[in-house]
PDB file of C-alpha atoms in Angstrom:
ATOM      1  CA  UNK A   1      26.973  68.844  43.905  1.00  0.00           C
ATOM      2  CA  UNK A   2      29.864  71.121  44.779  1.00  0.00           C
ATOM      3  CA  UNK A   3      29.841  69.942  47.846  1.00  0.00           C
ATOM      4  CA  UNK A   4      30.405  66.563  47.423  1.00  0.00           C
ATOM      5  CA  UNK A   5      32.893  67.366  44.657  1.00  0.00           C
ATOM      6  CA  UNK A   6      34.851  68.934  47.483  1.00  0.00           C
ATOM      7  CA  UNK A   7      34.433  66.162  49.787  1.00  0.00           C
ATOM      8  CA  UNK A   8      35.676  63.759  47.155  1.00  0.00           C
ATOM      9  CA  UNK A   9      39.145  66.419  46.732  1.00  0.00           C
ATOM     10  CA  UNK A  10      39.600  66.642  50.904  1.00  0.00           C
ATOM     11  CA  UNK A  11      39.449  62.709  50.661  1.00  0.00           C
ATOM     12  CA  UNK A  12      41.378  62.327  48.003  1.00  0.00           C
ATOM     13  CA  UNK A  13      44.431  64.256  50.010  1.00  0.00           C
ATOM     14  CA  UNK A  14      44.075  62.759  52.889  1.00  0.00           C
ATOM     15  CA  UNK A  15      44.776  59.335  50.380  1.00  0.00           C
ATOM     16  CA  UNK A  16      48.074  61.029  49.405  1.00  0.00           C
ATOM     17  CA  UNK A  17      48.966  62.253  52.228  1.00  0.00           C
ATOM     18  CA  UNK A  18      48.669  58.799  54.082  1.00  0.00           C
ATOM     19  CA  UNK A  19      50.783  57.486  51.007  1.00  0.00           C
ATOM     20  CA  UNK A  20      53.141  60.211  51.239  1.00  0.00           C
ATOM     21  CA  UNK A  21      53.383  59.511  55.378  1.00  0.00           C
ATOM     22  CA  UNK A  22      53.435  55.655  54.398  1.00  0.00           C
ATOM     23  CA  UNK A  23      56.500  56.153  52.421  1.00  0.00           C
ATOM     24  CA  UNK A  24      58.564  58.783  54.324  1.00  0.00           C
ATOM     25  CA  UNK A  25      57.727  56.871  57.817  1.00  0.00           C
ATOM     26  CA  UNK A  26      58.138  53.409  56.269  1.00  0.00           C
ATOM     27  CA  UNK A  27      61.700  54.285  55.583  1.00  0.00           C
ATOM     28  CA  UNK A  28      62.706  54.883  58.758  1.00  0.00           C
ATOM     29  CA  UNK A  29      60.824  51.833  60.354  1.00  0.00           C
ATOM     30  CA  UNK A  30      62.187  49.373  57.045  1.00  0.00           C
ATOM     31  CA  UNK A  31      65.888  50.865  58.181  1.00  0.00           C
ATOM     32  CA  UNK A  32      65.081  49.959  62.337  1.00  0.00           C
ATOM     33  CA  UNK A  33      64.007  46.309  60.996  1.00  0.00           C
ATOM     34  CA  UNK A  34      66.615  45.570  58.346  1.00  0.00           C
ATOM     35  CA  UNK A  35      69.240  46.137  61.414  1.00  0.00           C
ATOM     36  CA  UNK A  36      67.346  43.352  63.451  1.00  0.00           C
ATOM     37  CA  UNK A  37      66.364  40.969  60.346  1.00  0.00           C
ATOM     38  CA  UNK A  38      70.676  40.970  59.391  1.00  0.00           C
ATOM     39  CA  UNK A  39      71.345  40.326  62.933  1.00  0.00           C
ATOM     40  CA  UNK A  40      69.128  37.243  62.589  1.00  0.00           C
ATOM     41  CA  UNK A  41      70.315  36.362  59.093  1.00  0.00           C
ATOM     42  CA  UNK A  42      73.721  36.723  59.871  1.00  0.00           C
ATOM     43  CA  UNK A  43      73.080  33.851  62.364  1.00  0.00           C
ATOM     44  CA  UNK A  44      71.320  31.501  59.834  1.00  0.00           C
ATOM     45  CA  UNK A  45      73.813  32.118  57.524  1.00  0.00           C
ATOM     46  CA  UNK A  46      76.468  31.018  60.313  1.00  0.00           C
ATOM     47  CA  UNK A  47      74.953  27.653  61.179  1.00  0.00           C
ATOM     48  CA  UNK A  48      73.993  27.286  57.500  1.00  0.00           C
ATOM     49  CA  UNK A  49      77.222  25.663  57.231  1.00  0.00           C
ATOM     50  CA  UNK A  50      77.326  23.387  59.554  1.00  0.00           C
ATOM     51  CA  UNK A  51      73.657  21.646  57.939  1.00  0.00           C
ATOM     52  CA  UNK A  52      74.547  22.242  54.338  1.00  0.00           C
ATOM     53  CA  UNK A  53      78.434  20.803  55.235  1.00  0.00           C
ATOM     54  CA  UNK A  54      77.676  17.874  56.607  1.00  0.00           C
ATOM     55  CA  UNK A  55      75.851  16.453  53.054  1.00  0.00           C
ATOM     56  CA  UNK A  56      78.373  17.383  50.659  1.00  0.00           C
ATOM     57  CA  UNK A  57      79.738  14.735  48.243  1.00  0.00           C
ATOM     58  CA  UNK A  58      83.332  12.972  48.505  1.00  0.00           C
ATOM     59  CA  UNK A  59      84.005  14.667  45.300  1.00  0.00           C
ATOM     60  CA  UNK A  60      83.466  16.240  41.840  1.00  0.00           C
ATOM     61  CA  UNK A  61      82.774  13.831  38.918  1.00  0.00           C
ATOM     62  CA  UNK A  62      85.676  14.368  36.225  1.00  0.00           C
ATOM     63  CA  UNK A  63      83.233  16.657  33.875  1.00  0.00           C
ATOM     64  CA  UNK A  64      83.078  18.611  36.892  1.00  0.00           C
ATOM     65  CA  UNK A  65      86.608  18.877  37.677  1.00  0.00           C
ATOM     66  CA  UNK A  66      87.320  20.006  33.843  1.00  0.00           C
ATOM     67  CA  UNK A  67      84.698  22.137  34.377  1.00  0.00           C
ATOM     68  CA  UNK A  68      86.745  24.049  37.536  1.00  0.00           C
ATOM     69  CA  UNK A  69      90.131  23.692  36.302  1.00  0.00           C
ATOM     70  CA  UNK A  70      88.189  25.625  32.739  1.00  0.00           C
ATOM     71  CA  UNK A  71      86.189  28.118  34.762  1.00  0.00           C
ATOM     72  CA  UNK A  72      89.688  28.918  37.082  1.00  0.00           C
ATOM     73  CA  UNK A  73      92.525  29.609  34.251  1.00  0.00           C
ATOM     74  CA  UNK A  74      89.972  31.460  32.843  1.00  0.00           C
ATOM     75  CA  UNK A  75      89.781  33.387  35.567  1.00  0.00           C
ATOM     76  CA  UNK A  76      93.390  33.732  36.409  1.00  0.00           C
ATOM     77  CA  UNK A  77      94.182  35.107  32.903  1.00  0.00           C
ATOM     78  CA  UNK A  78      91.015  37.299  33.000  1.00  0.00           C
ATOM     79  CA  UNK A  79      92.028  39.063  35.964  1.00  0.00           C
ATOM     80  CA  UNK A  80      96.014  38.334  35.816  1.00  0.00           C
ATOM     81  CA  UNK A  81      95.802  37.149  39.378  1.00  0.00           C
ATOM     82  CA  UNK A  82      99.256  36.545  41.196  1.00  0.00           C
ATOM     83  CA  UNK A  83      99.969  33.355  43.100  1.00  0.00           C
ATOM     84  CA  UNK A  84      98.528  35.073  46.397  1.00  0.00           C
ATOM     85  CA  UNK A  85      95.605  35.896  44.478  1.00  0.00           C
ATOM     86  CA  UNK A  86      95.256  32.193  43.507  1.00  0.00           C
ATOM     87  CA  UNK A  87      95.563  31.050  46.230  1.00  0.00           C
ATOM     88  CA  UNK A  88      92.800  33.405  48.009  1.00  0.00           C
ATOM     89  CA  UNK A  89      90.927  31.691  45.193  1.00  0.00           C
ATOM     90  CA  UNK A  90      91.928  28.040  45.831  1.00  0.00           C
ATOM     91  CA  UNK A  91      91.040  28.953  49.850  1.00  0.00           C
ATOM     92  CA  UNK A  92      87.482  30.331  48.645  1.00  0.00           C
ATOM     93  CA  UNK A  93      86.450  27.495  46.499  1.00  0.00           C
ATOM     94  CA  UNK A  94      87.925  24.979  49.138  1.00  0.00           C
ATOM     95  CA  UNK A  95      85.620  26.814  52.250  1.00  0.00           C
ATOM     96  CA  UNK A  96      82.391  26.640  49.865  1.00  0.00           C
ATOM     97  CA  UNK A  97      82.712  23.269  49.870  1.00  0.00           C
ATOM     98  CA  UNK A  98      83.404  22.820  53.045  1.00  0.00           C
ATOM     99  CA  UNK A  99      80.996  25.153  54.361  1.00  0.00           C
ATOM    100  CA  UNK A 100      78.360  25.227  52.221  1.00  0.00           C
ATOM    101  CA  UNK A 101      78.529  21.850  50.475  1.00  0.00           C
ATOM    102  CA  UNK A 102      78.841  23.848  47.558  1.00  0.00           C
ATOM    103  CA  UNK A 103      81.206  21.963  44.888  1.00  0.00           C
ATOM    104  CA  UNK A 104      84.181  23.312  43.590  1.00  0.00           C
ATOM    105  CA  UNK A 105      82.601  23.711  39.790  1.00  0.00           C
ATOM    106  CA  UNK A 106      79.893  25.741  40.642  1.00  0.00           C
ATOM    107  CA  UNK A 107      82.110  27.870  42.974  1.00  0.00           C
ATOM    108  CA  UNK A 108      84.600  28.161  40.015  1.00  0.00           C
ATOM    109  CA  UNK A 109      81.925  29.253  37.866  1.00  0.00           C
ATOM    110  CA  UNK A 110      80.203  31.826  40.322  1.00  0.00           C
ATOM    111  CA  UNK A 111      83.833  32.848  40.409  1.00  0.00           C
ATOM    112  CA  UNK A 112      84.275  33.490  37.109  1.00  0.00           C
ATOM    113  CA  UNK A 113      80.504  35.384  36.547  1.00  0.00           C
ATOM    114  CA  UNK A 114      82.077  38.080  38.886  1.00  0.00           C
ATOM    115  CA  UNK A 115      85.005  38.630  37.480  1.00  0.00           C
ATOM    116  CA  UNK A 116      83.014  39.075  34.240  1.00  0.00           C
ATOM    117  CA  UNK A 117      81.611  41.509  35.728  1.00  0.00           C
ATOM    118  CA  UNK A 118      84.730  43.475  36.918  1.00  0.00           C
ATOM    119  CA  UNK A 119      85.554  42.279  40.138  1.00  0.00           C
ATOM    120  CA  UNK A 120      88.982  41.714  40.529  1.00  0.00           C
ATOM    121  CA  UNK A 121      90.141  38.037  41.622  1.00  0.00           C
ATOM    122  CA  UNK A 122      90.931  39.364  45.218  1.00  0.00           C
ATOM    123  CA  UNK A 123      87.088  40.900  45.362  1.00  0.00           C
ATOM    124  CA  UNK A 124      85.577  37.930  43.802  1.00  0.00           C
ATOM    125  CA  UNK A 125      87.400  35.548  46.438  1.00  0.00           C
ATOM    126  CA  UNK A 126      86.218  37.898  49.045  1.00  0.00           C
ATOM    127  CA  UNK A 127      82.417  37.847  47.931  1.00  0.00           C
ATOM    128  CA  UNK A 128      82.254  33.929  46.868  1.00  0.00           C
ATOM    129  CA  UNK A 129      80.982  32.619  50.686  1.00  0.00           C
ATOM    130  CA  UNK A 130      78.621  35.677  51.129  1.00  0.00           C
ATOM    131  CA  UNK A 131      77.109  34.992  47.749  1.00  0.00           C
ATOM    132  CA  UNK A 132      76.868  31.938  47.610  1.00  0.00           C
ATOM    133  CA  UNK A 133      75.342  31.792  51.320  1.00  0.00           C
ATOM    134  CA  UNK A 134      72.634  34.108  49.755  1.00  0.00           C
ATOM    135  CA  UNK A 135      71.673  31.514  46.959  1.00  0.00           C
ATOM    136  CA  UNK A 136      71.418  28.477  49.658  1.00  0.00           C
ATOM    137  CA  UNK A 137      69.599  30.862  51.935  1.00  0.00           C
ATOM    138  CA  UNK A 138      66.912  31.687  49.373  1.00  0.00           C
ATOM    139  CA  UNK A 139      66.609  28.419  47.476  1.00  0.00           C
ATOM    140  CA  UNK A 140      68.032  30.169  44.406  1.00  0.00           C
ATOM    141  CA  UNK A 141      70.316  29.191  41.791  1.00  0.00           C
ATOM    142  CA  UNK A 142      74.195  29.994  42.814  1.00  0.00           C
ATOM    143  CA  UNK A 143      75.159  31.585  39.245  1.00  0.00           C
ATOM    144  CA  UNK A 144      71.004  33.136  39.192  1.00  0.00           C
ATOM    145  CA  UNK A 145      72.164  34.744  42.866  1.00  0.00           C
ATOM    146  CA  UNK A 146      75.726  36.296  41.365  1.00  0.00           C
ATOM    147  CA  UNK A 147      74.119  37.538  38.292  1.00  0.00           C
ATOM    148  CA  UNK A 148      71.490  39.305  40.461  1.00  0.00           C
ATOM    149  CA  UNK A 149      73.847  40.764  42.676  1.00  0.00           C
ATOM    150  CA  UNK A 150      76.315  41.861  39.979  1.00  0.00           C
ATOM    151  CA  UNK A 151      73.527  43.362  38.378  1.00  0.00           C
ATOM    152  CA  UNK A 152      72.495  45.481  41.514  1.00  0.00           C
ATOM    153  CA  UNK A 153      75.980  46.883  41.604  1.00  0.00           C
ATOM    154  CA  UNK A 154      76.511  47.768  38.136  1.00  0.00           C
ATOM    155  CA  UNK A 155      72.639  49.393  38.083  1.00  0.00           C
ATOM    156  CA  UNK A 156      73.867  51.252  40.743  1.00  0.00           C
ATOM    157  CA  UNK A 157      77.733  52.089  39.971  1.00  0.00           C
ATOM    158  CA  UNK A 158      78.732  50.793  42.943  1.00  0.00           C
ATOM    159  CA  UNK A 159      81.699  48.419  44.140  1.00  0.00           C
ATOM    160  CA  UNK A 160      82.379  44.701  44.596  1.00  0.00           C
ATOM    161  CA  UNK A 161      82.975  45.427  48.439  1.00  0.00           C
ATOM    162  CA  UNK A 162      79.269  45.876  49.519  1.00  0.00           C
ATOM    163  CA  UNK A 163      78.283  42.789  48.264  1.00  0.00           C
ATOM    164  CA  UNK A 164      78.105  41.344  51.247  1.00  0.00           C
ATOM    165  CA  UNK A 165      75.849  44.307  53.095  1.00  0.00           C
ATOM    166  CA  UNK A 166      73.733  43.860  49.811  1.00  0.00           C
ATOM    167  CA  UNK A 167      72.927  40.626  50.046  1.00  0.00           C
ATOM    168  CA  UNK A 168      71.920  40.829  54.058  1.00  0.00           C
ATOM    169  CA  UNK A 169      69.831  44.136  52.544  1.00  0.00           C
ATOM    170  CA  UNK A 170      67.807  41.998  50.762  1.00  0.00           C
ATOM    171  CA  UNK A 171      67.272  38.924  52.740  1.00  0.00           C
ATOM    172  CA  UNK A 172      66.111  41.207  55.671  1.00  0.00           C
ATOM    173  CA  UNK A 173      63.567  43.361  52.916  1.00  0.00           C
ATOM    174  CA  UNK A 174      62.061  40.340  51.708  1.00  0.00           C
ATOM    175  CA  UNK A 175      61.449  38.778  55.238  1.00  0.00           C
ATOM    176  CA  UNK A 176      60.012  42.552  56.527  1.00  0.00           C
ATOM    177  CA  UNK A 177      58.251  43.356  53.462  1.00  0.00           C
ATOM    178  CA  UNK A 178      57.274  39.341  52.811  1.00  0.00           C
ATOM    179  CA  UNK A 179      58.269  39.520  49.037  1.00  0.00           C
ATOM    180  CA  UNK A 180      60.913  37.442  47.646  1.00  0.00           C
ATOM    181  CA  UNK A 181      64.558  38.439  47.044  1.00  0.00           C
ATOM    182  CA  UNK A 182      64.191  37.750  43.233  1.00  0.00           C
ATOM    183  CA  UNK A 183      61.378  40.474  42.977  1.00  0.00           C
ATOM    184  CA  UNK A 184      63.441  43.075  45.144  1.00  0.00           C
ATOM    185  CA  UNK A 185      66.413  41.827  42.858  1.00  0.00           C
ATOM    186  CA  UNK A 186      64.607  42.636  39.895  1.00  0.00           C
ATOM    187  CA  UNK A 187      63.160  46.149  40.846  1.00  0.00           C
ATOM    188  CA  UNK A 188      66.674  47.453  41.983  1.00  0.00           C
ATOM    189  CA  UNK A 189      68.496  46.233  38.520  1.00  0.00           C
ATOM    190  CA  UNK A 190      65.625  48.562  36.847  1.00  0.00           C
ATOM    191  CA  UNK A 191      65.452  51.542  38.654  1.00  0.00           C
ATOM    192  CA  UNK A 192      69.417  51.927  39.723  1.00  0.00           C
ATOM    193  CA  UNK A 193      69.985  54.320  36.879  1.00  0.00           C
ATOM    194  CA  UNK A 194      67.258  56.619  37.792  1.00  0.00           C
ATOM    195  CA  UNK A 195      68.128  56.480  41.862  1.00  0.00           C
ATOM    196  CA  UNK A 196      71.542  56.993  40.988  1.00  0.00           C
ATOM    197  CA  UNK A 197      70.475  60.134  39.067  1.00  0.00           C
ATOM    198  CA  UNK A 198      68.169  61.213  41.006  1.00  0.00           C
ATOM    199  CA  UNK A 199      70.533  60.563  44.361  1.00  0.00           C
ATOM    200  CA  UNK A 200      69.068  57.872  45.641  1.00  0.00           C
ATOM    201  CA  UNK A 201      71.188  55.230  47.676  1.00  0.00           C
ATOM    202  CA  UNK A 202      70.521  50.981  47.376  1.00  0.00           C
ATOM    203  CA  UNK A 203      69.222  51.165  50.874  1.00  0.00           C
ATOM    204  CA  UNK A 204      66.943  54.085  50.288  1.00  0.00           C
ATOM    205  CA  UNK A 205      65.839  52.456  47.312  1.00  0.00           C
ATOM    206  CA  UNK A 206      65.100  49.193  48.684  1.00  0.00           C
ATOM    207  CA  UNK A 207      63.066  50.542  51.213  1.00  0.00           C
ATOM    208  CA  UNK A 208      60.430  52.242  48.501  1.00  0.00           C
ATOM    209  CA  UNK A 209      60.575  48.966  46.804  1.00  0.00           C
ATOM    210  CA  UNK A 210      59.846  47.169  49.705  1.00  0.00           C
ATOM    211  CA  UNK A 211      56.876  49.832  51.073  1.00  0.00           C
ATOM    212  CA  UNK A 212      55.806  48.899  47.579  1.00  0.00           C
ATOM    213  CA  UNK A 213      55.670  45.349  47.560  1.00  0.00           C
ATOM    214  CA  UNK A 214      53.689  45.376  51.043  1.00  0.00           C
ATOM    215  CA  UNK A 215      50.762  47.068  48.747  1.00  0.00           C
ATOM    216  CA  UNK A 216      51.321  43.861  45.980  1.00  0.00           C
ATOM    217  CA  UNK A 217      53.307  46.328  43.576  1.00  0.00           C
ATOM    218  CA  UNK A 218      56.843  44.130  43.236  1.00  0.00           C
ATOM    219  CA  UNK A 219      59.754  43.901  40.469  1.00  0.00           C
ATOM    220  CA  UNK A 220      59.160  44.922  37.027  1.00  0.00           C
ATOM    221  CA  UNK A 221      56.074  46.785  37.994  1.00  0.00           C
ATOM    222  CA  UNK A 222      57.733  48.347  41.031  1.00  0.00           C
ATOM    223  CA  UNK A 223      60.242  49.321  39.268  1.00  0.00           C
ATOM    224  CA  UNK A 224      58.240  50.776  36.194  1.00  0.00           C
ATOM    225  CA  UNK A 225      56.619  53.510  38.742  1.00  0.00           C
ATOM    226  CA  UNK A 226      59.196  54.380  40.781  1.00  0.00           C
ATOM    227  CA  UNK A 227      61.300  55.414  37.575  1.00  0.00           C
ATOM    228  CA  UNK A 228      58.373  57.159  36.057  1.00  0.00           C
ATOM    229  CA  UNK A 229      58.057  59.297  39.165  1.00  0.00           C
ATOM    230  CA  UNK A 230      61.703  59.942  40.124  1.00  0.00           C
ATOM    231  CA  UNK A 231      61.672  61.129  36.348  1.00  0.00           C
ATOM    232  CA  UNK A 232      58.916  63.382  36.347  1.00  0.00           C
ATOM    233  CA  UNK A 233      60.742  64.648  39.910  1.00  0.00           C
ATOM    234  CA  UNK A 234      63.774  65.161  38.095  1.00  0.00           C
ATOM    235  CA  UNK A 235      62.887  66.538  35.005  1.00  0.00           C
ATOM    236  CA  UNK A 236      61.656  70.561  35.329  1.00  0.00           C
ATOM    237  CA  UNK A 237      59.946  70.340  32.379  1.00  0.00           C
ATOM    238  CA  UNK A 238      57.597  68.075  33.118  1.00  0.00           C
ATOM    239  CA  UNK A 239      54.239  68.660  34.744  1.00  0.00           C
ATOM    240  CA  UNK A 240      55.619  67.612  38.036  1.00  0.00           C
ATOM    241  CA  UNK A 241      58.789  69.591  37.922  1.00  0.00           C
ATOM    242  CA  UNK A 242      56.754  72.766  37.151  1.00  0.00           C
ATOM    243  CA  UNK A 243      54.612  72.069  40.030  1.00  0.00           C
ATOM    244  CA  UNK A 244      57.715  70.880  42.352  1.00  0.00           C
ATOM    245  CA  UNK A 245      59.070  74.671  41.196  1.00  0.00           C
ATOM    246  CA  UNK A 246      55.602  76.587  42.199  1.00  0.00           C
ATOM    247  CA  UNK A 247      56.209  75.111  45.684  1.00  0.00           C
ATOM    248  CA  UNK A 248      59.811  75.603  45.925  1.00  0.00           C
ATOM    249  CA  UNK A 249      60.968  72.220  46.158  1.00  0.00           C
ATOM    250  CA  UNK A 250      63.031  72.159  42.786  1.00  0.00           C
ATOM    251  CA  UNK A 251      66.518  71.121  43.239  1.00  0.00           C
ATOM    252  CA  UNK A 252      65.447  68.710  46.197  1.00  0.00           C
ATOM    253  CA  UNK A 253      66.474  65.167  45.763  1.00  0.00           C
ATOM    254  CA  UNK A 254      63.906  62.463  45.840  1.00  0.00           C
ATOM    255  CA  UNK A 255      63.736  61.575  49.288  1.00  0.00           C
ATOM    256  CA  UNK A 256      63.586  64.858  50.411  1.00  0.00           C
ATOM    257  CA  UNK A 257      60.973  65.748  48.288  1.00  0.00           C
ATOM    258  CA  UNK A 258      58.830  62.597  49.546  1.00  0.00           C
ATOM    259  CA  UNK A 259      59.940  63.787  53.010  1.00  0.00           C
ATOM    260  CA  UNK A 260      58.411  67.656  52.271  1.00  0.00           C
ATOM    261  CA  UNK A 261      55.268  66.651  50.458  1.00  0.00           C
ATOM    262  CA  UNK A 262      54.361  63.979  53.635  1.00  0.00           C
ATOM    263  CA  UNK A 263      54.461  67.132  56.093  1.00  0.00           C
ATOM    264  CA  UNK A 264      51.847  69.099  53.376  1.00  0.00           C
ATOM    265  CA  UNK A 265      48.825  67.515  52.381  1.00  0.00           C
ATOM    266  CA  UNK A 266      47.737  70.493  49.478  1.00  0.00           C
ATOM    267  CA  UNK A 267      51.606  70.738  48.377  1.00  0.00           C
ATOM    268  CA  UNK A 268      50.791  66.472  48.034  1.00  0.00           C
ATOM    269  CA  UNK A 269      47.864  66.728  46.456  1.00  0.00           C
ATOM    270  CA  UNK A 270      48.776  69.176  43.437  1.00  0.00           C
ATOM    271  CA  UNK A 271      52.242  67.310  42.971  1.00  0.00           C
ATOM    272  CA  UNK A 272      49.905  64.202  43.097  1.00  0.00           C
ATOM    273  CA  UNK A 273      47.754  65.984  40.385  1.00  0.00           C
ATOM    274  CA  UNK A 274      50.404  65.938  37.681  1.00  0.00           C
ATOM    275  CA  UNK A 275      51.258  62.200  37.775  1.00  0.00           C
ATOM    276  CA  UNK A 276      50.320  59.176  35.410  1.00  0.00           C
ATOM    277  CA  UNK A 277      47.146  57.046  36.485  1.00  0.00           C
ATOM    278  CA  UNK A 278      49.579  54.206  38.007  1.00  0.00           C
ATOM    279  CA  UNK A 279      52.734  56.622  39.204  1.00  0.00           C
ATOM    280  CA  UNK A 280      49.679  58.431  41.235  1.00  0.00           C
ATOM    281  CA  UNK A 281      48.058  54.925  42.611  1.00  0.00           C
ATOM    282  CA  UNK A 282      52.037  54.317  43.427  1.00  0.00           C
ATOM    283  CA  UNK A 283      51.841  56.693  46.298  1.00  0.00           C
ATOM    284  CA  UNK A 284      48.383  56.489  47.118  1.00  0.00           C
TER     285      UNK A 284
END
């Protein structure tokens, strides 16, 4: 009976320890393929014009153009923009249309979601194409795409100007990890606070999300377990911090502890130990 207790514990670690390798490797490998998925995306995205331009309509219907000239002096006194401003703002609406095929109402109101969300009318001129490239790309709404974006950014405290890297982030997870954007979307809204705190970058994030959804764990539930475990990491009260301390890996940030416990299957295994049912079959 001992025995094959014992054989069911050295089994057991070499479980984690896979997971653990899965994880720490993955990252690297997600990284190498994100670089060659943006290259291709950046390409689509390119001649995505060209297709998309060539059916737009000969014009708004006049709902639609109240619905613009609304959406843009709302924006204007939002964000106090100054006639160059405007007029990056005109220039951005006009090139969606052109583009894209995108009319000007929903560009005006895609527009306007940003600045809600504290981009500046120079930064949300900037980010309109890129964005709303994203939503055609995907078959998503335009204003679901900018609310998913903007709420990426503000999960993660970080600023208007990556929107663009974010968005080729995603579209080259989802293809290597073959999940959808909207799940990835989802998990990264939910966990920011806890990478953020626990010094994790978008990138390094989306690349445990995406490891994640390749084993059928995606969005909310994703999400759910990473936080739980970056938590427990964090936190040198809890079970894991106390065994994190025994092994002198207290203080490390997340990926670095990932990156120590793949390179020790007993360290894995007790760390492993003090984890909740799911967190555990997270990184199993």
């Amino acid at each position: 009976m001992a025995r094959e207790v014992n054989e069911q514990e050295y089994r057991l670690i070499d479980r984690v320890t896979a997971g653990f390798n899965t994880i720490a490797a993955g990252l690297g490998r997600l990284k190498t393929g994100m670089t060659e998925l943006n290259q291709t995306a950046e390409l689509a995205s390119k001649g995505l014009g060209l297709v998309v331009g060539a059916a737009r309509g000969l014009g708004d219907q006049v709902k639609s153009v109240a619905d613009y000239e609304t959406a843009m002096t709302r924006i204007i006194e939002r964000t106090q923009a100054t006639r160059e401003e405007q007029d990056l703002l005109a220039q951005a609406v006009q090139n969606a249309q052109r583009e894209l095929g995108v009319t000007a109402a929903v560009s005006a109101d895609a527009l306007l979601r940003m600045v809600k969300d504290g981009f500046s009318a120079r930064e949300a001129a900037d980010a309109l194409g890129t964005s709303l490239a994203f939503a055609k790309a995907e078959g998503v709404d335009a204003a679901q795409a900018i609310d998913g974006l903007g709420g990426i950014l503000d999960s993660f405290n970080e600023k208007p100007q990556i929107i663009g890297q974010l968005a080729d982030q995603l579209t080259a997870a989802s293809r290597a990890a073959g999940t959808s954007t909207e799940a990835l979307t989802d998990g990264l809204s939910r966990v920011g606070l806890a990478a953020d705190e626990s010094n994790v970058s978008i990138d390094q994030t989306l690349a445990y999300l995406s490891l994640l959804a390749k084993r059928n764990i995606e969005g909310t539930a994703a999400a759910r377990q990473l936080v739980s475990i970056m938590g427990d990491f964090r936190d040198p009260a809890s079970a894991a911090g106390k065994a994190l301390d025994d092994l002198g890996l207290s203080g490390l940030n997340f990926d670095q502890i990932i990156t120590a416990l793949a390179s020790n299957s007993d360290q894995a295994a007790k760390v492993l130990q003090t984890l909740g049912d799911r967190p555990r079959a997270a990184l199993q």
